[in-house]
mmCIF file of C-alpha atoms and ligand atoms in Angstrom:
data_model
loop_
_atom_site.group_PDB
_atom_site.id
_atom_site.type_symbol
_atom_site.label_atom_id
_atom_site.label_comp_id
_atom_site.label_asym_id
_atom_site.label_seq_id
_atom_site.Cartn_x
_atom_site.Cartn_y
_atom_site.Cartn_z
ATOM 1 C CA UNK R 1 101.961 67.813 127.028
ATOM 2 C CA UNK R 2 105.151 70.221 127.784
ATOM 3 C CA UNK R 3 104.886 71.973 130.119
ATOM 4 C CA UNK R 4 108.296 73.605 130.905
ATOM 5 C CA UNK R 5 110.586 75.580 128.906
ATOM 6 C CA UNK R 6 113.975 76.427 129.540
ATOM 7 C CA UNK R 7 116.029 79.380 127.736
ATOM 8 C CA UNK R 8 118.922 79.922 126.907
ATOM 9 C CA UNK R 9 120.180 83.515 127.315
ATOM 10 C CA UNK R 10 122.777 84.998 125.198
ATOM 11 C CA UNK R 11 121.095 85.133 121.189
ATOM 12 C CA UNK R 12 118.177 83.865 122.656
ATOM 13 C CA UNK R 13 116.629 86.450 125.179
ATOM 14 C CA UNK R 14 119.242 89.099 124.824
ATOM 15 C CA UNK R 15 121.445 90.366 121.698
ATOM 16 C CA UNK R 16 124.649 89.218 124.027
ATOM 17 C CA UNK R 17 126.780 86.872 121.366
ATOM 18 C CA UNK R 18 127.763 90.184 119.176
ATOM 19 C CA UNK R 19 129.921 90.812 122.305
ATOM 20 C CA UNK R 20 131.123 87.414 122.843
ATOM 21 C CA UNK R 21 132.471 87.622 119.321
ATOM 22 C CA UNK R 22 133.998 90.577 119.174
ATOM 23 C CA UNK R 23 135.981 90.015 122.844
ATOM 24 C CA UNK R 24 137.245 86.922 121.210
ATOM 25 C CA UNK R 25 137.913 88.680 118.028
ATOM 26 C CA UNK R 26 140.060 91.092 120.005
ATOM 27 C CA UNK R 27 141.982 88.340 121.974
ATOM 28 C CA UNK R 28 142.406 86.606 118.460
ATOM 29 C CA UNK R 29 143.566 89.731 117.032
ATOM 30 C CA UNK R 30 146.400 90.374 120.152
ATOM 31 C CA UNK R 31 147.720 86.689 119.828
ATOM 32 C CA UNK R 32 148.033 87.518 115.738
ATOM 33 C CA UNK R 33 145.388 85.278 113.801
ATOM 34 C CA UNK R 34 141.946 85.976 112.619
ATOM 35 C CA UNK R 35 138.777 84.833 113.784
ATOM 36 C CA UNK R 36 135.558 85.000 111.960
ATOM 37 C CA UNK R 37 131.962 84.312 112.466
ATOM 38 C CA UNK R 38 132.344 81.171 110.792
ATOM 39 C CA UNK R 39 134.730 79.975 113.486
ATOM 40 C CA UNK R 40 132.747 81.872 116.234
ATOM 41 C CA UNK R 41 129.521 79.033 115.147
ATOM 42 C CA UNK R 42 132.492 76.913 117.405
ATOM 43 C CA UNK R 43 132.658 79.100 120.635
ATOM 44 C CA UNK R 44 128.523 79.402 120.837
ATOM 45 C CA UNK R 45 127.366 78.058 123.585
ATOM 46 C CA UNK R 46 129.815 76.320 125.092
ATOM 47 C CA UNK R 47 132.024 77.323 128.807
ATOM 48 C CA UNK R 48 134.279 80.062 128.989
ATOM 49 C CA UNK R 49 137.178 78.042 129.042
ATOM 50 C CA UNK R 50 136.022 75.366 126.072
ATOM 51 C CA UNK R 51 135.664 78.287 123.860
ATOM 52 C CA UNK R 52 138.934 79.567 124.637
ATOM 53 C CA UNK R 53 140.371 76.365 123.999
ATOM 54 C CA UNK R 54 138.674 76.018 120.877
ATOM 55 C CA UNK R 55 139.783 79.701 119.538
ATOM 56 C CA UNK R 56 143.511 78.552 120.686
ATOM 57 C CA UNK R 57 143.042 75.503 118.445
ATOM 58 C CA UNK R 58 142.092 77.566 115.838
ATOM 59 C CA UNK R 59 145.324 80.076 115.697
ATOM 60 C CA UNK R 60 147.328 76.458 116.146
ATOM 61 C CA UNK R 61 148.487 77.776 120.189
ATOM 62 C CA UNK R 62 149.337 75.360 122.249
ATOM 63 C CA UNK R 63 149.567 77.083 125.760
ATOM 64 C CA UNK R 64 149.491 76.279 129.780
ATOM 65 C CA UNK R 65 147.367 76.143 131.948
ATOM 66 C CA UNK R 66 148.010 79.555 133.694
ATOM 67 C CA UNK R 67 148.539 81.280 130.385
ATOM 68 C CA UNK R 68 144.885 79.893 129.494
ATOM 69 C CA UNK R 69 143.632 81.718 132.628
ATOM 70 C CA UNK R 70 145.053 85.018 132.133
ATOM 71 C CA UNK R 71 143.489 84.825 128.700
ATOM 72 C CA UNK R 72 140.273 83.994 129.549
ATOM 73 C CA UNK R 73 140.294 86.596 132.139
ATOM 74 C CA UNK R 74 141.130 88.836 129.294
ATOM 75 C CA UNK R 75 138.704 88.199 127.268
ATOM 76 C CA UNK R 76 135.823 88.233 130.162
ATOM 77 C CA UNK R 77 136.828 92.023 130.887
ATOM 78 C CA UNK R 78 136.479 93.007 127.516
ATOM 79 C CA UNK R 79 133.560 91.401 127.590
ATOM 80 C CA UNK R 80 131.619 92.572 131.194
ATOM 81 C CA UNK R 81 133.052 96.413 129.402
ATOM 82 C CA UNK R 82 131.104 95.421 126.123
ATOM 83 C CA UNK R 83 128.140 94.510 128.717
ATOM 84 C CA UNK R 84 127.819 98.081 130.284
ATOM 85 C CA UNK R 85 126.361 99.570 126.873
ATOM 86 C CA UNK R 86 123.370 97.023 127.364
ATOM 87 C CA UNK R 87 120.311 98.484 127.576
ATOM 88 C CA UNK R 88 116.857 97.206 126.844
ATOM 89 C CA UNK R 89 117.444 97.541 123.657
ATOM 90 C CA UNK R 90 119.710 94.794 123.707
ATOM 91 C CA UNK R 91 116.263 92.138 124.603
ATOM 92 C CA UNK R 92 116.074 90.318 121.361
ATOM 93 C CA UNK R 93 112.523 91.050 119.876
ATOM 94 C CA UNK R 94 109.145 88.983 120.792
ATOM 95 C CA UNK R 95 111.774 87.261 124.151
ATOM 96 C CA UNK R 96 109.656 89.489 126.791
ATOM 97 C CA UNK R 97 106.392 89.245 125.216
ATOM 98 C CA UNK R 98 106.817 85.337 124.807
ATOM 99 C CA UNK R 99 108.178 84.734 128.911
ATOM 100 C CA UNK R 100 104.971 86.623 129.677
ATOM 101 C CA UNK R 101 102.743 84.606 127.548
ATOM 102 C CA UNK R 102 104.394 81.286 128.540
ATOM 103 C CA UNK R 103 104.260 82.129 132.346
ATOM 104 C CA UNK R 104 100.300 83.255 131.532
ATOM 105 C CA UNK R 105 99.548 79.885 130.541
ATOM 106 C CA UNK R 106 100.816 78.152 133.312
ATOM 107 C CA UNK R 107 104.082 76.869 132.000
ATOM 108 C CA UNK R 108 107.036 76.967 133.770
ATOM 109 C CA UNK R 109 110.558 78.654 132.847
ATOM 110 C CA UNK R 110 113.862 78.275 133.701
ATOM 111 C CA UNK R 111 117.414 79.861 132.326
ATOM 112 C CA UNK R 112 120.204 77.358 131.354
ATOM 113 C CA UNK R 113 122.563 79.048 130.284
ATOM 114 C CA UNK R 114 126.843 78.368 130.320
ATOM 115 C CA UNK R 115 127.400 82.300 131.121
ATOM 116 C CA UNK R 116 129.052 82.647 134.717
ATOM 117 C CA UNK R 117 127.595 86.787 133.783
ATOM 118 C CA UNK R 118 123.633 85.498 133.542
ATOM 119 C CA UNK R 119 122.396 86.677 136.555
ATOM 120 C CA UNK R 120 124.513 90.249 135.582
ATOM 121 C CA UNK R 121 122.482 90.540 132.796
ATOM 122 C CA UNK R 122 119.148 89.987 133.829
ATOM 123 C CA UNK R 123 119.184 92.131 136.519
ATOM 124 C CA UNK R 124 120.321 94.738 134.453
ATOM 125 C CA UNK R 125 117.470 94.054 131.854
ATOM 126 C CA UNK R 126 114.712 93.459 134.316
ATOM 127 C CA UNK R 127 114.432 90.166 133.630
ATOM 128 C CA UNK R 128 114.807 88.183 136.401
ATOM 129 C CA UNK R 129 111.216 87.929 137.620
ATOM 130 C CA UNK R 130 110.251 85.576 134.264
ATOM 131 C CA UNK R 131 112.059 82.467 135.339
ATOM 132 C CA UNK R 132 110.871 80.351 137.914
ATOM 133 C CA UNK R 133 114.594 78.640 138.277
ATOM 134 C CA UNK R 134 118.227 79.991 137.346
ATOM 135 C CA UNK R 135 120.922 77.489 136.029
ATOM 136 C CA UNK R 136 124.059 79.120 134.411
ATOM 137 C CA UNK R 137 127.914 78.660 133.730
ATOM 138 C CA UNK R 138 128.388 79.482 137.935
ATOM 139 C CA UNK R 139 126.328 76.199 138.581
ATOM 140 C CA UNK R 140 127.151 74.245 136.158
ATOM 141 C CA UNK R 141 130.564 71.990 135.731
ATOM 142 C CA UNK R 142 130.188 70.223 132.455
ATOM 143 C CA UNK R 143 129.932 72.309 128.961
ATOM 144 C CA UNK R 144 127.348 71.742 126.727
ATOM 145 C CA UNK R 145 127.127 69.762 124.479
ATOM 146 C CA UNK R 146 126.881 68.268 127.807
ATOM 147 C CA UNK R 147 123.175 67.492 129.059
ATOM 148 C CA UNK R 148 123.771 68.657 132.832
ATOM 149 C CA UNK R 149 122.658 72.735 132.685
ATOM 150 C CA UNK R 150 119.151 71.463 130.970
ATOM 151 C CA UNK R 151 119.279 68.391 134.092
ATOM 152 C CA UNK R 152 119.655 70.487 136.105
ATOM 153 C CA UNK R 153 116.885 73.052 135.672
ATOM 154 C CA UNK R 154 114.254 70.289 134.420
ATOM 155 C CA UNK R 155 115.016 69.251 138.520
ATOM 156 C CA UNK R 156 114.953 72.753 140.332
ATOM 157 C CA UNK R 157 111.563 72.935 138.036
ATOM 158 C CA UNK R 158 110.255 68.965 139.043
ATOM 159 C CA UNK R 159 109.586 68.382 135.321
ATOM 160 C CA UNK R 160 110.494 65.114 133.628
ATOM 161 C CA UNK R 161 113.106 66.089 130.678
ATOM 162 C CA UNK R 162 110.489 64.893 128.509
ATOM 163 C CA UNK R 163 107.906 67.560 129.195
ATOM 164 C CA UNK R 164 110.397 70.480 128.607
ATOM 165 C CA UNK R 165 111.113 72.374 125.526
ATOM 166 C CA UNK R 166 114.914 74.182 125.211
ATOM 167 C CA UNK R 167 115.073 77.405 123.276
ATOM 168 C CA UNK R 168 118.948 77.593 121.896
ATOM 169 C CA UNK R 169 120.599 79.562 119.186
ATOM 170 C CA UNK R 170 124.266 77.046 119.022
ATOM 171 C CA UNK R 171 124.418 73.930 118.018
ATOM 172 C CA UNK R 172 126.296 72.740 121.151
ATOM 173 C CA UNK R 173 122.894 73.740 123.113
ATOM 174 C CA UNK R 174 120.801 71.797 120.448
ATOM 175 C CA UNK R 175 123.116 68.705 121.303
ATOM 176 C CA UNK R 176 122.690 69.047 124.762
ATOM 177 C CA UNK R 177 119.024 69.647 124.700
ATOM 178 C CA UNK R 178 118.591 66.391 122.790
ATOM 179 C CA UNK R 179 121.277 64.521 125.176
ATOM 180 C CA UNK R 180 118.867 65.362 128.025
ATOM 181 C CA UNK R 181 116.086 64.099 126.330
ATOM 182 C CA UNK R 182 113.927 67.367 125.142
ATOM 183 C CA UNK R 183 112.376 68.705 122.668
ATOM 184 C CA UNK R 184 115.198 71.711 120.917
ATOM 185 C CA UNK R 185 114.093 75.053 119.291
ATOM 186 C CA UNK R 186 116.570 76.567 117.220
ATOM 187 C CA UNK R 187 116.625 79.892 117.308
ATOM 188 C CA UNK R 188 118.676 81.361 114.377
ATOM 189 C CA UNK R 189 119.484 79.885 111.040
ATOM 190 C CA UNK R 190 118.522 75.950 110.480
ATOM 191 C CA UNK R 191 122.118 75.413 108.767
ATOM 192 C CA UNK R 192 123.569 76.203 112.357
ATOM 193 C CA UNK R 193 120.621 74.030 114.249
ATOM 194 C CA UNK R 194 120.383 70.347 113.211
ATOM 195 C CA UNK R 195 118.482 68.275 115.412
ATOM 196 C CA UNK R 196 115.918 71.023 116.408
ATOM 197 C CA UNK R 197 112.203 69.869 116.128
ATOM 198 C CA UNK R 198 112.070 73.579 114.805
ATOM 199 C CA UNK R 199 114.108 76.281 113.762
ATOM 200 C CA UNK R 200 113.092 79.900 114.285
ATOM 201 C CA UNK R 201 114.312 83.365 113.201
ATOM 202 C CA UNK R 202 112.725 84.942 116.217
ATOM 203 C CA UNK R 203 111.012 84.492 119.759
ATOM 204 C CA UNK R 204 108.613 87.126 118.109
ATOM 205 C CA UNK R 205 107.214 84.505 115.208
ATOM 206 C CA UNK R 206 105.139 82.385 116.886
ATOM 207 C CA UNK R 207 103.097 82.323 120.736
ATOM 208 C CA UNK R 208 103.645 79.594 122.829
ATOM 209 C CA UNK R 209 100.652 78.110 122.669
ATOM 210 C CA UNK R 210 100.951 77.257 118.869
ATOM 211 C CA UNK R 211 104.245 75.485 119.731
ATOM 212 C CA UNK R 212 102.811 73.781 122.538
ATOM 213 C CA UNK R 213 100.198 72.455 119.471
ATOM 214 C CA UNK R 214 102.556 72.064 117.263
ATOM 215 C CA UNK R 215 104.367 69.620 119.593
ATOM 216 C CA UNK R 216 101.368 67.557 120.627
HETATM 217 C C1 BG6 Y 1 127.315 80.765 126.571
HETATM 218 C C2 BG6 Y 1 127.564 81.773 125.079
HETATM 219 O O1 BG6 Y 1 126.093 81.610 126.740
HETATM 220 O O2 BG6 Y 1 127.794 81.873 127.783
HETATM 221 C C3 BG6 Y 1 128.912 81.717 124.793
HETATM 222 O O3 BG6 Y 1 127.245 81.470 124.101
HETATM 223 C C4 BG6 Y 1 129.668 82.153 125.909
HETATM 224 O O4 BG6 Y 1 129.662 82.381 124.058
HETATM 225 C C5 BG6 Y 1 129.606 80.811 127.719
HETATM 226 O O5 BG6 Y 1 131.099 81.149 126.044
HETATM 227 C C6 BG6 Y 1 130.283 81.364 128.614
HETATM 228 O O6 BG6 Y 1 130.035 82.627 128.909
HETATM 229 P P1 BG6 Y 1 130.730 83.560 130.077
HETATM 230 O O7 BG6 Y 1 129.675 84.795 130.004
HETATM 231 O O8 BG6 Y 1 130.763 83.175 131.184
HETATM 232 O O9 BG6 Y 1 132.339 84.389 129.430
HETATM 233 MG MG1 MG Y 2 122.863 81.228 122.965
#
């Protein structure tokens, strides 16, 4: 029986994945190479520095540590600027309802995100009260597909991995959930979410109750 849900943030709860993409694309353009949505799939879910390294590999660039830190900071400055546009419309379809219903059912809820901006986003959109526990890029040291973020979430919820369901929009996140010994539900397109027990286009298409029954 599943008793806890762990949610990724960007691309699952809020529509911020597009702002990450815009900021990385702008950085690539400044460095003189193009970067498209297919390339962007590889950056989804992973931490900021790891994402930068993938971007530089795509551009065929090898840079010093100092320069890499500078570029990651620049990307984040742009990303945070884009976040100023964020309002309730950015909350993805069905997300709030799904969170509310999960809690009404007595399920525990955690956030498991690589982002160091997670709390800022949740606060801005009044979403903090829907989570028992927040684990984000400030409390982790290893990027997805390492299971650390989800393992910490389950520990903080006091639940064994086998009782946890992870909701993820990125392949790195699905792999992290599986590496943690949890069940993964993909949110997005099946071709980007291999290994998920179920792939849904959004949290709008199912209820926590129907999901729990399906996963029995
Ligand atoms: C993940 C995003 O949630 O957070 C990645 O999918 C992003 O695209 C990562 O790189 C780190 O986010 P931030 O906000 O700390 O740069
Ligand atoms: Mg995501």
